[in-house]
PDB file of C-alpha atoms and ligand atoms in Angstrom:
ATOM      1  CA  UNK A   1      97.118  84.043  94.781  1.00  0.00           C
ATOM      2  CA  UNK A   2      97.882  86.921  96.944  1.00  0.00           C
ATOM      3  CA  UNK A   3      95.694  89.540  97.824  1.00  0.00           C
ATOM      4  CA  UNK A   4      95.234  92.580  95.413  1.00  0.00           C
ATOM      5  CA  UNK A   5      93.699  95.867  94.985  1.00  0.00           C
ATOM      6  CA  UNK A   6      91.078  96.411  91.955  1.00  0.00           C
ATOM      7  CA  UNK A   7      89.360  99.964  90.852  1.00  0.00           C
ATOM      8  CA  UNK A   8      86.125 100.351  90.454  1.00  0.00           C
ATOM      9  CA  UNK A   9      83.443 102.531  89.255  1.00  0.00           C
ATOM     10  CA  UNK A  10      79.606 102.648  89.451  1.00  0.00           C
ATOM     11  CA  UNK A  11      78.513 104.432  86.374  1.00  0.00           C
ATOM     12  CA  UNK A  12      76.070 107.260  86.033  1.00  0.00           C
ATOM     13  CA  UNK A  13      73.251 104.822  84.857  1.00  0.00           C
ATOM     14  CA  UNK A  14      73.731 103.212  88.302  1.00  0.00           C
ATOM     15  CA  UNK A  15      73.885 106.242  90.396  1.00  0.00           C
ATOM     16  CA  UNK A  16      70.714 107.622  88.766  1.00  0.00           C
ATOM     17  CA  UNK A  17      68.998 104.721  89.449  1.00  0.00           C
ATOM     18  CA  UNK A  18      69.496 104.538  93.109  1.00  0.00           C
ATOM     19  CA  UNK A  19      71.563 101.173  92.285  1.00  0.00           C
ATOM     20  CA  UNK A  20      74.830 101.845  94.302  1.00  0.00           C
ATOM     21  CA  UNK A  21      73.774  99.442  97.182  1.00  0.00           C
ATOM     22  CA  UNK A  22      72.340  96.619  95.285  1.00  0.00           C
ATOM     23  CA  UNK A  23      75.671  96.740  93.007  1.00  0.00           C
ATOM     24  CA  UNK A  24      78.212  97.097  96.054  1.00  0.00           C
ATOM     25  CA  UNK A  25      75.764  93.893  97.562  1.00  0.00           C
ATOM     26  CA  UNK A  26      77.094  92.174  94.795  1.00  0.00           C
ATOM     27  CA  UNK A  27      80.448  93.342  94.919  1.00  0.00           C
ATOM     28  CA  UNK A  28      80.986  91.807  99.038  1.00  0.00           C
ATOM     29  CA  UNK A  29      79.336  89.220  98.099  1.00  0.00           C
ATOM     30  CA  UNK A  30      81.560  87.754  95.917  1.00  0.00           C
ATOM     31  CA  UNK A  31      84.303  88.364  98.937  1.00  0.00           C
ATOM     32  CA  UNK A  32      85.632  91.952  97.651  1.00  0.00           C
ATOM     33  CA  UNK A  33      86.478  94.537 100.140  1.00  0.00           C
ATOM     34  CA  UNK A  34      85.822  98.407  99.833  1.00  0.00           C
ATOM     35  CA  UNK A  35      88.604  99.912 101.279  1.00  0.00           C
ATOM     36  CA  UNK A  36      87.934 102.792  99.130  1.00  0.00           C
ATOM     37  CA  UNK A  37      85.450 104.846  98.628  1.00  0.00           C
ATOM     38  CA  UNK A  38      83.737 108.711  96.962  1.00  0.00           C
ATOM     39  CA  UNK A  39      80.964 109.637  95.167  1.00  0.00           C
ATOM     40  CA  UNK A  40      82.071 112.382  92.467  1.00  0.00           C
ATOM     41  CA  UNK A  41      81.043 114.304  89.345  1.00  0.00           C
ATOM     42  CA  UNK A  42      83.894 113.591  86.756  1.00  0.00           C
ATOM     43  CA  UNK A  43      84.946 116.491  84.897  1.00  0.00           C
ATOM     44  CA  UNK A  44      85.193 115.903  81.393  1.00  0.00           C
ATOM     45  CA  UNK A  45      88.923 116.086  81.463  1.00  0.00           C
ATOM     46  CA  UNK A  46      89.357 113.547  83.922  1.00  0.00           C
ATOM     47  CA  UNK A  47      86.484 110.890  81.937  1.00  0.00           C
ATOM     48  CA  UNK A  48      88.740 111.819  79.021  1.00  0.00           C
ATOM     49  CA  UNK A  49      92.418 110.991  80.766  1.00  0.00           C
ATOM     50  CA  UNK A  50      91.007 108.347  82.312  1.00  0.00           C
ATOM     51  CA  UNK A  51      89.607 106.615  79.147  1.00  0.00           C
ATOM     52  CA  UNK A  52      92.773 107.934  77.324  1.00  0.00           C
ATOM     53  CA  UNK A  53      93.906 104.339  76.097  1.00  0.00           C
ATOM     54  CA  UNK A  54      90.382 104.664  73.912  1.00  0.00           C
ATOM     55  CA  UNK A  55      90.729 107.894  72.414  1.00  0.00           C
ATOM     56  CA  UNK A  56      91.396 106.413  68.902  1.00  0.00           C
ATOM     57  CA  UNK A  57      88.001 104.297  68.842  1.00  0.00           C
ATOM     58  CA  UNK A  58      84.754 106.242  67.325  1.00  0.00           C
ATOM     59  CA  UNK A  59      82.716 105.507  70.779  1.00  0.00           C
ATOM     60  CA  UNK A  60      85.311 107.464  72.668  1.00  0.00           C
ATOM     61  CA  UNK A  61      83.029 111.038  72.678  1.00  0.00           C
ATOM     62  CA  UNK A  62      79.988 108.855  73.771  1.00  0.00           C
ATOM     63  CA  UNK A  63      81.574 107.578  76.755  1.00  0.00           C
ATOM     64  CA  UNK A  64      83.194 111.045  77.896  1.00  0.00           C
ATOM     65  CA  UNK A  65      79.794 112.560  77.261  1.00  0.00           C
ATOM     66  CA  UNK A  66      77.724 109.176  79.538  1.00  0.00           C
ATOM     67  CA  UNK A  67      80.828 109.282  82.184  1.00  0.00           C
ATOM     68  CA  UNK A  68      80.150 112.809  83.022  1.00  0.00           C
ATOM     69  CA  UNK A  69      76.278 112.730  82.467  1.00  0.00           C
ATOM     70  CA  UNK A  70      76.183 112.081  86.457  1.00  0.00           C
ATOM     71  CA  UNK A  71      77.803 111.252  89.464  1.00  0.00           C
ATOM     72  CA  UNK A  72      79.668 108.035  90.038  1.00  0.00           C
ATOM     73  CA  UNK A  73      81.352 106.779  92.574  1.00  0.00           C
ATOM     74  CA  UNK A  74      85.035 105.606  92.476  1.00  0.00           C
ATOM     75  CA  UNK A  75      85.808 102.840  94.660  1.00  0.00           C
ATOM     76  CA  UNK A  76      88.756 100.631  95.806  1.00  0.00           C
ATOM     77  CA  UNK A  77      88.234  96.728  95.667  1.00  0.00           C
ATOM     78  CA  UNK A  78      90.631  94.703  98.279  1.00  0.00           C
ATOM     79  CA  UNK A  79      90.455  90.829  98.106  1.00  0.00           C
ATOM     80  CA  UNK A  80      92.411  87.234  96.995  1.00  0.00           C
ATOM     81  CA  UNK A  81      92.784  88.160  93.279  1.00  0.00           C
ATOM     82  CA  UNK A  82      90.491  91.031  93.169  1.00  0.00           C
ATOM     83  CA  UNK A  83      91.403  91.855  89.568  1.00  0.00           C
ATOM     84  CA  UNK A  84      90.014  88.490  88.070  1.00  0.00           C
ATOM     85  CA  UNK A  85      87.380  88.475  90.814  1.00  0.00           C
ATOM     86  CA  UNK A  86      86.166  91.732  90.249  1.00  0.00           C
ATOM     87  CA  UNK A  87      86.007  90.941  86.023  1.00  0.00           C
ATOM     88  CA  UNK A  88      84.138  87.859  86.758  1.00  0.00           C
ATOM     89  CA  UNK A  89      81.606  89.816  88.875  1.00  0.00           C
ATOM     90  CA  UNK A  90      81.260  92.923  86.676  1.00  0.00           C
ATOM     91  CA  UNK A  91      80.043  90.616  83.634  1.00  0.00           C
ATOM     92  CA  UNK A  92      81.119  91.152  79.776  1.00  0.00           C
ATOM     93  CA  UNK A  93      81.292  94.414  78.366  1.00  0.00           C
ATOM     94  CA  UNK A  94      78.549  93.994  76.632  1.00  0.00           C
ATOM     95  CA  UNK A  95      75.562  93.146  79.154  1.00  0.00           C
ATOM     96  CA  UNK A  96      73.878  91.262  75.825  1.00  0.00           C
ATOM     97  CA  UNK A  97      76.824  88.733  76.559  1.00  0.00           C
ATOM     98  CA  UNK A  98      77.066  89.341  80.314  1.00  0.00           C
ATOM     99  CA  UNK A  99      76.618  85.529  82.050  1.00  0.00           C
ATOM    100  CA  UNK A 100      73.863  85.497  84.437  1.00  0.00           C
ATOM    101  CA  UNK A 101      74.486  86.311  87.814  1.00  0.00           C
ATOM    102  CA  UNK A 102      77.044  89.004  87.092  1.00  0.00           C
ATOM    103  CA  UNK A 103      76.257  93.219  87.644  1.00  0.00           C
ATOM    104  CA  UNK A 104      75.810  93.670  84.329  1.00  0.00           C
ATOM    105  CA  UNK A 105      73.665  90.999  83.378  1.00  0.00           C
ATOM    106  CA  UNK A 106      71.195  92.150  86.198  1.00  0.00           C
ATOM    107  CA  UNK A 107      71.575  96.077  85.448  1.00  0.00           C
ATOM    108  CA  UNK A 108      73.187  97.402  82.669  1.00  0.00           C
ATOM    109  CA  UNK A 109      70.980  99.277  80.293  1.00  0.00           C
ATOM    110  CA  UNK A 110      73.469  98.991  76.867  1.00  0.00           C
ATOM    111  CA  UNK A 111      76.880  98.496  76.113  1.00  0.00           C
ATOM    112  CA  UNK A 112      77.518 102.056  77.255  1.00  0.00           C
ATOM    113  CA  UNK A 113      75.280 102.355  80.144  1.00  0.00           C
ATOM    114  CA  UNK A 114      77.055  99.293  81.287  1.00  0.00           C
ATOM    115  CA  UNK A 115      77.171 100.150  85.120  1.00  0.00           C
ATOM    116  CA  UNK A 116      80.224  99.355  86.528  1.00  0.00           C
ATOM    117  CA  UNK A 117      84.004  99.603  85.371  1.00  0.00           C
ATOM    118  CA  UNK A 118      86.820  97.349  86.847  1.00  0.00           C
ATOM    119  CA  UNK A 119      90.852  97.424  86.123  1.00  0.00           C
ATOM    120  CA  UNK A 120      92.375  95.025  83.881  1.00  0.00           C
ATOM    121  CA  UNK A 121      95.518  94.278  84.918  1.00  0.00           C
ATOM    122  CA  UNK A 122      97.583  95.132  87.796  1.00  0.00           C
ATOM    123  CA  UNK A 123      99.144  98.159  86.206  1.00  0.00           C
ATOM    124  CA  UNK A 124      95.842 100.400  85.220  1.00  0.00           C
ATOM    125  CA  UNK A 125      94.948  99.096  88.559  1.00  0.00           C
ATOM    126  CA  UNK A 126      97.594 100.868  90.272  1.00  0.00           C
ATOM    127  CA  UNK A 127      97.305 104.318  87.801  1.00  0.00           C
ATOM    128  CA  UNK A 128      93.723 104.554  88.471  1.00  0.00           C
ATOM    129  CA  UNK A 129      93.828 103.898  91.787  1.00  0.00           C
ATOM    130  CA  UNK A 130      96.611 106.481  91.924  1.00  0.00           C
ATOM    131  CA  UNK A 131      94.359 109.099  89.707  1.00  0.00           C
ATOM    132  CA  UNK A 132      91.523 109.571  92.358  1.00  0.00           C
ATOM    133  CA  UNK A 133      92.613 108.174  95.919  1.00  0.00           C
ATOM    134  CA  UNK A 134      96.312 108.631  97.935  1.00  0.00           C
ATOM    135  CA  UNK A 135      97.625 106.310 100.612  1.00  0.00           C
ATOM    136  CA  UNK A 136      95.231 108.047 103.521  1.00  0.00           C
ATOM    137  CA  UNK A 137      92.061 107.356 101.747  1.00  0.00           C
ATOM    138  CA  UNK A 138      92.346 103.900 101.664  1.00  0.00           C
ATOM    139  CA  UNK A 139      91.812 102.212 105.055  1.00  0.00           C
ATOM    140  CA  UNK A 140      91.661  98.145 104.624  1.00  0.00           C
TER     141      UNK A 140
HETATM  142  P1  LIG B   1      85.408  99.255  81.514  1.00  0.00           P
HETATM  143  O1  LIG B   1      86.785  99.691  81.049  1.00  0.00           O
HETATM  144  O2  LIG B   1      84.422 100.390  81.579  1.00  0.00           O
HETATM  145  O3  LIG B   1      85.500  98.445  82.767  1.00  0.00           O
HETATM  146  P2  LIG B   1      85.505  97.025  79.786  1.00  0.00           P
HETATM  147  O4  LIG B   1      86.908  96.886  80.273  1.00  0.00           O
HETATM  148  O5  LIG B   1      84.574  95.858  79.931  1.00  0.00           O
HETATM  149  O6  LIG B   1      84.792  98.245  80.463  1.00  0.00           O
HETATM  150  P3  LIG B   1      86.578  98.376  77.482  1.00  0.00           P
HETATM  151  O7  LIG B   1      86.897  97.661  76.228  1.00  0.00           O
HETATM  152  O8  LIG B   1      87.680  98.831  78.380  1.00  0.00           O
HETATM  153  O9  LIG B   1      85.510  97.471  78.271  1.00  0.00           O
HETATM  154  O10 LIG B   1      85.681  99.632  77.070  1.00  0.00           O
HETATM  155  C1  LIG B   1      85.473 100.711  77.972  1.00  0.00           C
HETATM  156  C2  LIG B   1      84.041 101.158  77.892  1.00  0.00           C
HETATM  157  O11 LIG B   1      83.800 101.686  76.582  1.00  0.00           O
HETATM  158  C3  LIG B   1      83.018 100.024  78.042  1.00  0.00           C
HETATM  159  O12 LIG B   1      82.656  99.786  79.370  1.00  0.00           O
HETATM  160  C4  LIG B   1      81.858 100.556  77.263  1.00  0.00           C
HETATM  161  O13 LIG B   1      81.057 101.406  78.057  1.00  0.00           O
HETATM  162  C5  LIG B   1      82.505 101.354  76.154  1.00  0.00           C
HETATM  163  N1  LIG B   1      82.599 100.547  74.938  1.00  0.00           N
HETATM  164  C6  LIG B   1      83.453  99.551  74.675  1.00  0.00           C
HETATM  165  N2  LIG B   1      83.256  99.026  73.455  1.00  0.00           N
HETATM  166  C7  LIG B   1      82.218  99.718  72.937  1.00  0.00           C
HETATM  167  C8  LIG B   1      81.530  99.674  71.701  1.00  0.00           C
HETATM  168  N3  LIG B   1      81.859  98.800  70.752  1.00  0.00           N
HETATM  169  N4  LIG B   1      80.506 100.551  71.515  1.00  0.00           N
HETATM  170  C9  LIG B   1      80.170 101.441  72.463  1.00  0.00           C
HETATM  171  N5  LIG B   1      80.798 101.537  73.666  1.00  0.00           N
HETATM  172  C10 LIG B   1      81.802 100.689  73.898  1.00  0.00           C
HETATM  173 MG1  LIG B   2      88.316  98.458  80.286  1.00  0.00          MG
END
């Protein structure tokens, strides 16, 4: 398996509880890279585009509203398949179903508040990479 580049986010539940460390311990832990790397506010235009391919599903205003309740920070993952890798890390979506050992299992708060986001595939890697870092930001 060749090496790959993931996106991640730590969500505002994480940021407001001083988490970002303890989650990114995790994170190199498991052998992922940050190559990547800024705290930001999202706007709700960009939580809305970037959470576009959920627009249709009735939690879609909750998560725009939680995604831009506080900072986050935006993050690129570097590693031997960092896609899976990064999944298997982050936990289910739901942190009820989250296997032990994983980020959410040891700090999300619901299925919103769910602390961390990864890509799914390598194409909304690529686009959400593309939709908060260029080429000079990202220093392997
Ligand atoms: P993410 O995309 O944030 O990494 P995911 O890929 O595990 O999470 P998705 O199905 O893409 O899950 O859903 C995106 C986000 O929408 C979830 O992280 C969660 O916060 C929220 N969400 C998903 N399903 C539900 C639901 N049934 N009720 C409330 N919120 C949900
Ligand atoms: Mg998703």
């Amino acid at each position: 398996m060749a090496v790959q580049r993931t996106f991640s986010i730590i969500k505002p539940d994480a940021t407001k509880r001083n988490l970002t460390g303890k989650v990114n311990a995790m994170i190199e832990d498991a052998g992922l890279r940050i190559v990547g790397q800024r705290r930001v506010q999202l706007s709700e235009d960009q939580a809305k585009k970037f959470y576009e391919v959920h627009a249709e599903r009735p939690f879609y205003g909750d998560l725009v509203k939680f995604m831009t309740s506080g900072p986050v920070v935006v993050q690129v993952l570097e590693g031997e398949n960092a896609i899976a890798k990064y999944r298997e890390v982050m936990g289910a979506t739901n942190p009820a179903e989250a296997d032990a050992g994983t980020i959410r299992a040891a700090f999300a708060e619901s299925i919103d508040a769910n602390t961390v986001h990864g890509s799914d595939a390598p194409e909304t890697a690529a686009e959400e990479i593309a939709q908060f870092f260029t080429d000079a930001d990202i220093v392997g």
